[in-house]
XYZ file of C-alpha atoms in Angstrom:
588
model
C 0.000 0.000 0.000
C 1.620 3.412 -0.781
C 2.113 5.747 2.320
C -0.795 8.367 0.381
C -3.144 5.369 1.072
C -2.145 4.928 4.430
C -2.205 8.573 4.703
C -5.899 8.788 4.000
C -6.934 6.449 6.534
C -6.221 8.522 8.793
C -7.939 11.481 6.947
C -11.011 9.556 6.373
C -12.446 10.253 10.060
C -12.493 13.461 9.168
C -14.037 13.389 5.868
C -17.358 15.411 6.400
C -15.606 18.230 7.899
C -13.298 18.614 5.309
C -16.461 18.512 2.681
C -18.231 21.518 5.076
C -15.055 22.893 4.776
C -14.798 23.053 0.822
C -18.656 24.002 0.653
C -17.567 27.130 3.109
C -14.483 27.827 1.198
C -16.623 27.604 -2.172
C -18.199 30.786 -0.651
C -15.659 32.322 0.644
C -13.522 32.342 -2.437
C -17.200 32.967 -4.788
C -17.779 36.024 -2.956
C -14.639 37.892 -4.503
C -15.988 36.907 -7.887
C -18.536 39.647 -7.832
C -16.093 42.290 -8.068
C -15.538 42.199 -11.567
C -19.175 42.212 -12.283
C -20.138 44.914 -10.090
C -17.099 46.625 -12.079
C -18.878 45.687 -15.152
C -22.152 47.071 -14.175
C -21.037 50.346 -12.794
C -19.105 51.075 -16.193
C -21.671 49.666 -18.525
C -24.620 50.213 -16.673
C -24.453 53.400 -14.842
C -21.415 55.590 -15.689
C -21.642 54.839 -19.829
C -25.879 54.382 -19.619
C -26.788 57.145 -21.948
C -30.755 57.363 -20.698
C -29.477 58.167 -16.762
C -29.350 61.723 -15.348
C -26.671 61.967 -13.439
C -28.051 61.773 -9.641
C -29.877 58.250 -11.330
C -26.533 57.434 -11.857
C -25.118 58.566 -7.859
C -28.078 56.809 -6.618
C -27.703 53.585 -8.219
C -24.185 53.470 -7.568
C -25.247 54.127 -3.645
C -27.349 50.787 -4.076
C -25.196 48.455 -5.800
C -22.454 49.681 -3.595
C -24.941 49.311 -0.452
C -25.560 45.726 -1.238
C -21.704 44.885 -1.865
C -20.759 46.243 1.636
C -23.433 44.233 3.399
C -21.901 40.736 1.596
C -18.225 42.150 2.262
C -18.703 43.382 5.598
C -21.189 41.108 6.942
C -21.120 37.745 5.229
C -17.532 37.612 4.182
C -15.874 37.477 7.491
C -17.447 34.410 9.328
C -17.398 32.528 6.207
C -13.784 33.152 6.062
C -13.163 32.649 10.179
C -14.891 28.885 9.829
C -13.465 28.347 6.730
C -9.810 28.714 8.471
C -10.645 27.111 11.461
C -11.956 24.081 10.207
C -9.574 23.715 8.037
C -6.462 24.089 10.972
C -8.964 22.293 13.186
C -8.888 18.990 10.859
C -5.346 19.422 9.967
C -4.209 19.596 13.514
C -6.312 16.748 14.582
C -5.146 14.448 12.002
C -1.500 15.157 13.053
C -2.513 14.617 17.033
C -3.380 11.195 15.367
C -0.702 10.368 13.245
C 1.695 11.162 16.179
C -0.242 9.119 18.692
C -0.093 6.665 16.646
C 3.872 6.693 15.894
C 4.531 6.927 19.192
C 2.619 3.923 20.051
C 4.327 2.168 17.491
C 7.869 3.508 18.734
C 7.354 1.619 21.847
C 6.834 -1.611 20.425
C 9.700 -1.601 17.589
C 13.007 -3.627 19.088
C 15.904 -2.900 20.438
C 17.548 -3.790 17.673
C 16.151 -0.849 15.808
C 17.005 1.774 18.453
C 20.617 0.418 18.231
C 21.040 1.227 14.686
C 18.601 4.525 14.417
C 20.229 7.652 15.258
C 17.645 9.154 17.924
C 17.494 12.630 16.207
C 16.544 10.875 12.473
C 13.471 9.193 14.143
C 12.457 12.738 16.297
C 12.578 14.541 12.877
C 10.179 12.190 11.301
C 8.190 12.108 14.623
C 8.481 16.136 14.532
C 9.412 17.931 11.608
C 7.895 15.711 8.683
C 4.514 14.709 10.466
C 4.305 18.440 10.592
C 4.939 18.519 7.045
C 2.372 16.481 6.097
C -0.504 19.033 7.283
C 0.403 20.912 3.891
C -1.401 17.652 2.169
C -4.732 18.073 4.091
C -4.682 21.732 3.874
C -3.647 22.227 0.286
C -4.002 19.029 -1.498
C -7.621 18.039 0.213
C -9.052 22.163 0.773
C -7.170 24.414 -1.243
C -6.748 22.527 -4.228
C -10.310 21.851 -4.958
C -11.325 25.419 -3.629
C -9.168 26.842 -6.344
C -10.368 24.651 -9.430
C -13.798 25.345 -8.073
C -12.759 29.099 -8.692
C -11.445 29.055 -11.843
C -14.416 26.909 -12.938
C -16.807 29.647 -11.748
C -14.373 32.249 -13.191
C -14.784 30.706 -16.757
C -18.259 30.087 -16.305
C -18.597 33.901 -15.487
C -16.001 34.731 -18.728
C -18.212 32.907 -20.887
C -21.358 33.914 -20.278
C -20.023 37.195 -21.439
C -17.849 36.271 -24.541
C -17.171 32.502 -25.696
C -14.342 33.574 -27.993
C -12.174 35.821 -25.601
C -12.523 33.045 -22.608
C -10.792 30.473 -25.239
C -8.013 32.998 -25.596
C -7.483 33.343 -22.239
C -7.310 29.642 -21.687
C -4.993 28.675 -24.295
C -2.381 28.389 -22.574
C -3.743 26.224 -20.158
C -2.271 22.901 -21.626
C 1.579 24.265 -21.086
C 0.516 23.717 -17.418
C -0.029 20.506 -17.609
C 2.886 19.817 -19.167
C 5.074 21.581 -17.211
C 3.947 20.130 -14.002
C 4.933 16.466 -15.208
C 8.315 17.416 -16.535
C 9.204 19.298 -13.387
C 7.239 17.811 -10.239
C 8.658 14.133 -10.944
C 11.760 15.147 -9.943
C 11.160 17.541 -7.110
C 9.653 15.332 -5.403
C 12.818 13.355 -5.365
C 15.017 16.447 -4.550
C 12.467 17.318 -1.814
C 12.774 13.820 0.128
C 16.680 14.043 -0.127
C 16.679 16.955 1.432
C 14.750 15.847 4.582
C 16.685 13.202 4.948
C 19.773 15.394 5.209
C 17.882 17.857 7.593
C 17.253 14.307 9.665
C 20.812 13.448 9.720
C 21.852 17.125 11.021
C 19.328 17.456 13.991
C 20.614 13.220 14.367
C 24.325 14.401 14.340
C 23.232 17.138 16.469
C 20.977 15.251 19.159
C 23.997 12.857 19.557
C 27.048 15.864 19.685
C 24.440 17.666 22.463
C 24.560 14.713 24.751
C 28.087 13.631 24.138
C 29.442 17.425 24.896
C 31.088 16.086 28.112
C 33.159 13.684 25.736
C 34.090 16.657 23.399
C 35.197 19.233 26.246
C 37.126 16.347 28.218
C 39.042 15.436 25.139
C 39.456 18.949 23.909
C 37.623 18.304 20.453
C 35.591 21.262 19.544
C 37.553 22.003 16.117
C 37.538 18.619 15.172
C 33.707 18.138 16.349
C 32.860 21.551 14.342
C 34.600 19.800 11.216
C 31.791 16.737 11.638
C 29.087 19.034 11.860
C 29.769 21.306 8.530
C 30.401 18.320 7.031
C 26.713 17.748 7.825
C 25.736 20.602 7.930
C 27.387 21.249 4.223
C 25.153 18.330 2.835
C 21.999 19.775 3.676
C 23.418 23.150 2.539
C 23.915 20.734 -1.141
C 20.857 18.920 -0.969
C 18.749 22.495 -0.348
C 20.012 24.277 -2.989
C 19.863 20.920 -5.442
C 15.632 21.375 -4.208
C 16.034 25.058 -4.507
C 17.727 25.372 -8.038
C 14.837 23.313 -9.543
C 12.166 25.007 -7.824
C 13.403 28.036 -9.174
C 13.299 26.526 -12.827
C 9.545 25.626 -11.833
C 8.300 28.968 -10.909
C 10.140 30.480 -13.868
C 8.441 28.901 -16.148
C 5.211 28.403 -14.878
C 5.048 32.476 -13.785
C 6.364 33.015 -17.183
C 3.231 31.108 -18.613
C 0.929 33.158 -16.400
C 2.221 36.419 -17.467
C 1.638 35.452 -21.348
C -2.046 34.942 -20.939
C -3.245 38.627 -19.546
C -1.172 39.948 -22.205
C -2.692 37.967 -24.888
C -6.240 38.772 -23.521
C -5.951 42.714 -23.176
C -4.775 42.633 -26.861
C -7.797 40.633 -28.392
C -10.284 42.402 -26.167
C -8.441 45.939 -27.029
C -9.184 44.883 -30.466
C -12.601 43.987 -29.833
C -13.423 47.342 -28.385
C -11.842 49.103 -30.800
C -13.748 47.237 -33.267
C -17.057 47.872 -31.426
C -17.654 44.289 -30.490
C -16.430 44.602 -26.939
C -18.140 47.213 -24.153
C -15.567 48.989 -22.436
C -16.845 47.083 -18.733
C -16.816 43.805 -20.158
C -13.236 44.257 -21.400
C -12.413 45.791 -17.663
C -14.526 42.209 -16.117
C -12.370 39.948 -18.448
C -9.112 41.559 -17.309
C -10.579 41.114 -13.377
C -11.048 37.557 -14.353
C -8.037 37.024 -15.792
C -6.228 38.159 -12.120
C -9.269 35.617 -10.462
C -8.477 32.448 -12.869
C -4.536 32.935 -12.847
C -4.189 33.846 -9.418
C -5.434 30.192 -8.015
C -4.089 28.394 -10.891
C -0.692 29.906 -9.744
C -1.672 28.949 -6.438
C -2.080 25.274 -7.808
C 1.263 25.617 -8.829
C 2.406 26.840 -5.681
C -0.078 23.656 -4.158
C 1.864 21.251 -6.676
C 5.126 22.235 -4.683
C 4.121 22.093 -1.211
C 2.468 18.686 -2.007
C 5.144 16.779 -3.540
C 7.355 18.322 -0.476
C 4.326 16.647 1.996
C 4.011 13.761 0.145
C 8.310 13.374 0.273
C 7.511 13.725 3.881
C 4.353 11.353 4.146
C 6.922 8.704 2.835
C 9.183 9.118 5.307
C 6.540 9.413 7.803
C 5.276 5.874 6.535
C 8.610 4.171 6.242
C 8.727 4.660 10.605
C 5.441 3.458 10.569
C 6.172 0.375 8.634
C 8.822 -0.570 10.296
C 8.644 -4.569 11.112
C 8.014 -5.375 14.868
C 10.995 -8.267 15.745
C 8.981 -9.215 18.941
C 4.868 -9.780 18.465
C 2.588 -11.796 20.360
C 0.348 -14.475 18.764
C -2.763 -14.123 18.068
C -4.171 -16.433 20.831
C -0.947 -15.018 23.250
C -2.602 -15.223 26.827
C -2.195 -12.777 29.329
C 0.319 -13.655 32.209
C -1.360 -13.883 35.284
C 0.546 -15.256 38.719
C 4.262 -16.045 38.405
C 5.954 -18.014 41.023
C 9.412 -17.749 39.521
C 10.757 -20.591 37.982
C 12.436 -20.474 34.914
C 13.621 -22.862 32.652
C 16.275 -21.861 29.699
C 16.384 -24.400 27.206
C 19.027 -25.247 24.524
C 18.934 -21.581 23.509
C 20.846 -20.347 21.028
C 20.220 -16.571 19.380
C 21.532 -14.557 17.082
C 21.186 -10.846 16.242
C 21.062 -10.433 12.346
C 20.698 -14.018 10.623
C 23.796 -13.459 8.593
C 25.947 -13.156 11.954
C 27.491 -15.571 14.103
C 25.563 -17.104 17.070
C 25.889 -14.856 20.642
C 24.628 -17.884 22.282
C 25.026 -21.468 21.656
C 22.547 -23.876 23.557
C 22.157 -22.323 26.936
C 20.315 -24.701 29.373
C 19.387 -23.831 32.947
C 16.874 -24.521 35.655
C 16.155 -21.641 37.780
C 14.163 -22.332 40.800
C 11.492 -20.140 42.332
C 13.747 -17.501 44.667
C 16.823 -18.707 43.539
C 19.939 -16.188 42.760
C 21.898 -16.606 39.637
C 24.775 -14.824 38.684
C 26.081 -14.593 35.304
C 29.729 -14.235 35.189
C 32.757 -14.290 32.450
C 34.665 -11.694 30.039
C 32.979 -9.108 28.075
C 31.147 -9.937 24.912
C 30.740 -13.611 26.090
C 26.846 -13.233 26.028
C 25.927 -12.071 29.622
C 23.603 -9.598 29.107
C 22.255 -10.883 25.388
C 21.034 -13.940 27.525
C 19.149 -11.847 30.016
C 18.139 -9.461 27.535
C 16.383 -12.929 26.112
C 14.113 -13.169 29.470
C 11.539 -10.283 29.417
C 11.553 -10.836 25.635
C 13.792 -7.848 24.114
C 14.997 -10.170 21.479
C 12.977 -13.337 20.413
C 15.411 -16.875 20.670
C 16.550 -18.366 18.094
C 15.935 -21.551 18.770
C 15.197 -23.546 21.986
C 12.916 -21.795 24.196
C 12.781 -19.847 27.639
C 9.831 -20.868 29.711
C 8.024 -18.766 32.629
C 6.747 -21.301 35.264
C 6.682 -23.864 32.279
C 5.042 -21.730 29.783
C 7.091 -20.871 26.622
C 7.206 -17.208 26.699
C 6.315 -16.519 23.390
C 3.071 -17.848 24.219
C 2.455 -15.062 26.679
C 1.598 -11.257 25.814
C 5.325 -9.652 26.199
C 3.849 -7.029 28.153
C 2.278 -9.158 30.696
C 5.724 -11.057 31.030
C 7.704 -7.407 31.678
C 4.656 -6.927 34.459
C 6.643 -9.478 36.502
C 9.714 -8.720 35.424
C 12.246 -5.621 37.394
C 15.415 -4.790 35.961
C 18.446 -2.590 36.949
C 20.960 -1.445 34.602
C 24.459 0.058 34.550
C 23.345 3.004 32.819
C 19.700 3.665 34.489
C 17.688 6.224 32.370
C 16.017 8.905 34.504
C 13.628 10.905 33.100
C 14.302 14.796 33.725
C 11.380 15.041 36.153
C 10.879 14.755 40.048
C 12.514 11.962 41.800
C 9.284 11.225 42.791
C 7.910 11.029 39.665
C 11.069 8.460 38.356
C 10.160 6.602 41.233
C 6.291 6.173 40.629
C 7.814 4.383 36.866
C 7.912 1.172 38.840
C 4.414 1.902 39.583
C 2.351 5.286 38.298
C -0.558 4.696 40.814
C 1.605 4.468 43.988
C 0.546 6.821 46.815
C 3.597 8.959 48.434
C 4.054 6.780 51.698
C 4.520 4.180 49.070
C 6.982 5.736 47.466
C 9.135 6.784 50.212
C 8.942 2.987 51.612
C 10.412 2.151 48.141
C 13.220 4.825 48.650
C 13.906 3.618 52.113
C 14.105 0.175 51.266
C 16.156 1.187 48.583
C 18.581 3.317 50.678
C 17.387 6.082 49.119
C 15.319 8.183 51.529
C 17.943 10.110 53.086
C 19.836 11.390 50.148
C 16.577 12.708 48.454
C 14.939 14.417 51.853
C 18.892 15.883 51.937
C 18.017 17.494 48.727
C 16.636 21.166 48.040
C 12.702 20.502 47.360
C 13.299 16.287 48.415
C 10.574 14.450 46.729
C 9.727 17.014 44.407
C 13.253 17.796 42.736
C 13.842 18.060 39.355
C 16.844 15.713 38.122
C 17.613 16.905 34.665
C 17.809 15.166 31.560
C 19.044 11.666 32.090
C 19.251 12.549 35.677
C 22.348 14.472 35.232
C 21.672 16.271 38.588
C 22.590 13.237 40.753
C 25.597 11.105 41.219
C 25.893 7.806 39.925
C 25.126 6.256 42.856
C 22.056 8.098 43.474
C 20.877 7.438 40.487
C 20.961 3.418 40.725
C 19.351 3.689 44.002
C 16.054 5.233 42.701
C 16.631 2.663 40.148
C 16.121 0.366 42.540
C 13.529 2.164 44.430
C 11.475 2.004 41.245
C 11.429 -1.977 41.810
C 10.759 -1.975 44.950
C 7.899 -0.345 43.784
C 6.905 -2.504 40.895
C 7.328 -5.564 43.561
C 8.051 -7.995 40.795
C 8.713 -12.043 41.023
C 11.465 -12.255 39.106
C 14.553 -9.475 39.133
C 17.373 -8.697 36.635
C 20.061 -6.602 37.304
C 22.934 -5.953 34.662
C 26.358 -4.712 35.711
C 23.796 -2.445 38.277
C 27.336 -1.683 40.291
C 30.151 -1.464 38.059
C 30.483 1.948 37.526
C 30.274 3.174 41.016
C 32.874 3.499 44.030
C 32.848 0.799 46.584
C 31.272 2.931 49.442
C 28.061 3.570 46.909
C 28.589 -0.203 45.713
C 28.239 -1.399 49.218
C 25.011 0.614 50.046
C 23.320 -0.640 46.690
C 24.359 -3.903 47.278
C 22.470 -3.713 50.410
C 19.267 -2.942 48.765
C 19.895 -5.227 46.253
C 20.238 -8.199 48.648
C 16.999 -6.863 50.141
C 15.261 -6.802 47.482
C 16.355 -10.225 45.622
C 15.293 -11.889 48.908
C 12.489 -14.316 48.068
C 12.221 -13.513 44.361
C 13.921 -15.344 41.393
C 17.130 -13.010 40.833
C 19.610 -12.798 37.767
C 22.727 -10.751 38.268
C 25.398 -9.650 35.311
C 28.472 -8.581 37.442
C 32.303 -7.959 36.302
C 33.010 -7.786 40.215
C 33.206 -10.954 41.488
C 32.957 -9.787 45.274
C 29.647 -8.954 44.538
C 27.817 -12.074 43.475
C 29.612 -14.308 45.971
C 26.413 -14.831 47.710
C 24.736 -15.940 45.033
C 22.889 -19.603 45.269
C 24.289 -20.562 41.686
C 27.484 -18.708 39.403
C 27.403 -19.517 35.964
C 30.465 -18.792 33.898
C 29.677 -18.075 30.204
C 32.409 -17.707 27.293
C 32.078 -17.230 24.071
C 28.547 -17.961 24.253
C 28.582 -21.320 25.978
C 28.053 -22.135 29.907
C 31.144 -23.363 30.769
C 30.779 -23.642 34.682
C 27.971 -23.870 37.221
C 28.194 -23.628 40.383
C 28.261 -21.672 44.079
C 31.072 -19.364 44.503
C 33.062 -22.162 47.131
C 32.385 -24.662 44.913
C 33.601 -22.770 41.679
C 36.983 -22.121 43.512
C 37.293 -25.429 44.244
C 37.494 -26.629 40.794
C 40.015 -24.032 40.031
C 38.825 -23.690 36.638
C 37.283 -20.344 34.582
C 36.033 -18.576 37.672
C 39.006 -19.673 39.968
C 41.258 -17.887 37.502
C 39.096 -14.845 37.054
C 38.782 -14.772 40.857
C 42.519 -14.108 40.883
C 42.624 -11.618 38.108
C 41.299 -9.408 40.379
C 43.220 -9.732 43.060
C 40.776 -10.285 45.310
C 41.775 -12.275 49.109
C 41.433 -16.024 48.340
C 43.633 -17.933 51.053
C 41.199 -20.600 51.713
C 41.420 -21.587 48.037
C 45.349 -21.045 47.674
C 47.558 -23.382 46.260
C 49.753 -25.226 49.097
């Protein structure tokens, strides 16, 4: 289906307001029409009537100018205010919907997606070309058919006064047509590669914003303003590639509209020189010629902003098409009670399907409140395998199974429901604590979530801080340390209360006294629930119930920490890597 199809289904909702809205607009753009005639009348039929006295003359011109006053003054304007705001009403609405809809969607595409989509590319699409796309409802549904509806009255008008003259001033009609197929085709290709560039500045840009810590630390604001002209310089290309041919388009096409008055004020000169012309009628044609050309250069002007709407609509539609990598079956059940037990079974997975295996049959029985800790070197498949558990990625083969149901038999979102994770990098959204805390559970009351904080070692920090509860923590939480920041991380949990708990790498990046308060709340809070861990430092899964070691995608050892030293194998030797105090398992 092409993305103008799609397009329209979200129009067609709308579709009897934006007929009210041409039958307004038909008056509204009618009314203007009677100009020329009254122009016509007052010549022909009051200033050159040779049976009028003069004050006949004054006092018909009183009249007809009476009557035009009441349908300029008084009927024009509210035609014209309902007109425009129905017309921005529906336009408006239509967008609401389109972006309601694309955000929806963005919450359901894949990680995978989001790893290889610059942020700023998908916020112009979300942003910039929805916003585009009004220009198609406004001009290409309203205006368009407003103006035609014009110039069809305009003739109509021409013709009833002189069949011969109205064929000379539409002679030139056909040149339109053909100069909107030679140069639209191609615009509309120079128009979408210019969005894309604009995309992939505000991308380059979103990314250089939040990465200026990087660039001041290492000193790289020449080389960083290099990167963005380069950017920057391709849109600069791509714009004046669109503008250079747009120029060509309105050169020609206002060339064509300039021929046809021309042409028309010579035959009807000659026609009133000749005697077969009255001096008003020639004056009406002329009037007409300004009320036929000026909305058929507006349909020029219409076939511009629509193929740039349409460039966008396609863009717009390419996000929205995008494939979902994780969807639920149609009979997927919602997840109801889980007790915790998990079984992992000869899983193996894959990213792309041309790429190597991350995983290579995995097996493991996790019982109901048991600990696991994943262990090995990096990019051995840690956190890909629990990435696999609330459903992120999809197995490749084998299966993952939630108190013996297969997963993928569940609704994902019901499986996340039970599901709490804590990352290395936490995102924090740049609202109240409060409010980042209430994630884990939007209804919460307050005491509820200050007993998260507490339990989270939290509590006394945030009541330390200037408005406590209520304090704003900046984009990505940029406000607080990194400690802080995985502690209302875990808060959040706490809140959710889930069965099951994942947390990846949730204290490498901090300094032991912060690592030794979260660990606390992370021991609380794994007690009686099925927890995974993902930890580089060893001392900190040492409690665990079960270690398993995983290289290069394999399990290679299982077992608790005392018996893992024991066997002096892949954990033993990490063990001692890191110098950590291990006389009991010594050699003698």
């Amino acid at each position: 289906m092409s993305s103008v199809k799609q397009y329209m289904k979200y129009v067609k909702p709308y579709k009897w307001k934006i007929v009210w809205t041409i039958l307004i607009g038909v008056i509204k753009f009618a009314i203007p029409l009677l100009i020329p005639l009254i122009l016509k009348f007052v010549i022909d039929d009051i200033i050159n009537a040779p049976n009028m006295t003069d004050s006949e003359k004054i006092s018909q011109l009183f009249w007809i100018m009476g009557i035009s006053l009441v349908v300029f003054l008084i009927l024009r304007p509210p035609v014209e205010y309902i007109r425009q705001y129905l017309a921005q009403w529906v336009g408006n609405t239509i967008l609401y919907d389109i972006r309601d809809r694309l955000f929806d969607h963005l919450q359901k595409l894949s990680l995978r997606y989001y790893s290889t989509t610059k942020t700023g590319e998908i916020i112009s699409r979300v942003i910039h070309d929805v916003e585009q796309t009004k220009n198609f409802v406004i001009t290409g549904l309203m205006n368009v058919w407003l103006d035609m509806v014009t110039i069809l009255i305009a003739i109509g008008i021409m013709m009833s006064m002189d069949f011969w003259l109205t064929i000379g001033a539409i002679i030139l009609f056909p040149l339109y047509g053909i100069s909107v197929k030679f140069f639209y085709s191609k615009l509309r290709r120079l128009t979408r590669e210019r969005s894309q560039a604009l995309a992939e500045v505000q991308g380059h840009l979103h990314e250089r914003v939040q990465g200026i810590p990087v660039t001041r630390s290492f000193a790289l604001e020449e080389y960083e303003q290099d990167q963005f002209e380069g950017q920057n310089g391709n849109f600069l290309s791509k714009a004046l590639n669109h503008t250079d041919w747009n120029a060509k388009t309105f050169a020609v096409m206002n060339t064509i509209t300039d021929l046809a008055p021309l042409l028309v004020i010579a035959f009807a000169g000659y026609q009133v020189i000749s005697g077969n012309l009255t001096m008003g009628t020639m004056v009406a044609f002329v009037g007409y010629m300004e009320r036929v050309y000026s909305p058929l250069r507006r349909l020029i002007n219409s076939s511009t902003v629509l193929t740039q709407s349409i460039a966008s609509i396609d863009r717009v539609f390419e996000l929205m098409n995008e494939k979902y990598d994780i969807k639920d079956k149609e009979n997927a059940e919602t997840l109801q009670h889980v007790e915790g037990v998990i079984d992992i079974e000869s899983v193996t997975f894959k990213y792309e399907e041309e790429e190597e295996e991350v995983l290579k049959n995995i097996n493991l029985h996790v019982e109901k409140g048991e600990t696991i800790a994943f262990v090995g070197m990096s990019g051995g498949g840690k956190s890909t395998l629990i990435s696999l558990i609330p459903r992120f990625y999809d197995v490749t083969n084998g299966s993952i199974k939630v108190d013996g149901t297969d997963i993928r038999d569940v609704k994902a979102r019901s499986l996340r429901d039970h599901i709490g994770m804590v990352l290395q990098d936490n995102i924090l959204f740049s609202e109240s604590i409060a409010m980042n805390i209430r994630m884990g559970n939007p209804d919460a009351t307050d005491e509820e979530v200050i007993a998260a904080a507490t339990a989270a070692n939290a509590h006394v920090f945030i009541k330390d801080l200037p408005h406590g509860y209520d304090t704003l923590v900046g984009e990505r939480g940029v406000k607080l340390s990194g400690g802080q920041k995985q502690r209302i991380a875990i808060a959040r949990v706490f809140l959710k209360n889930p069965p099951i708990l994942i947390f990846d790498e949730a204290t490498s990046a901090l300094d032991l006294e912060s690592e030794h308060t979260i660990q606390e709340a992370v021991e609380k809070l794994a007690s009686d629930r099925t927890t995974f861990i993902v930890a580089h430092r060893l001392a900190t899964i040492t409690h665990a119930d079960r270690i398993v070691v995983i290289e290069n995608g394999e399990i290679q050892e299982v077992g608790s920490h005392e018996e893992l030293m024991r066997m002096r194998g892949s954990y033993y030797n990490l063990y001692q890597v890191q110098n950590l105090d291990t006389p009991e398992y010594s050699h003698t």
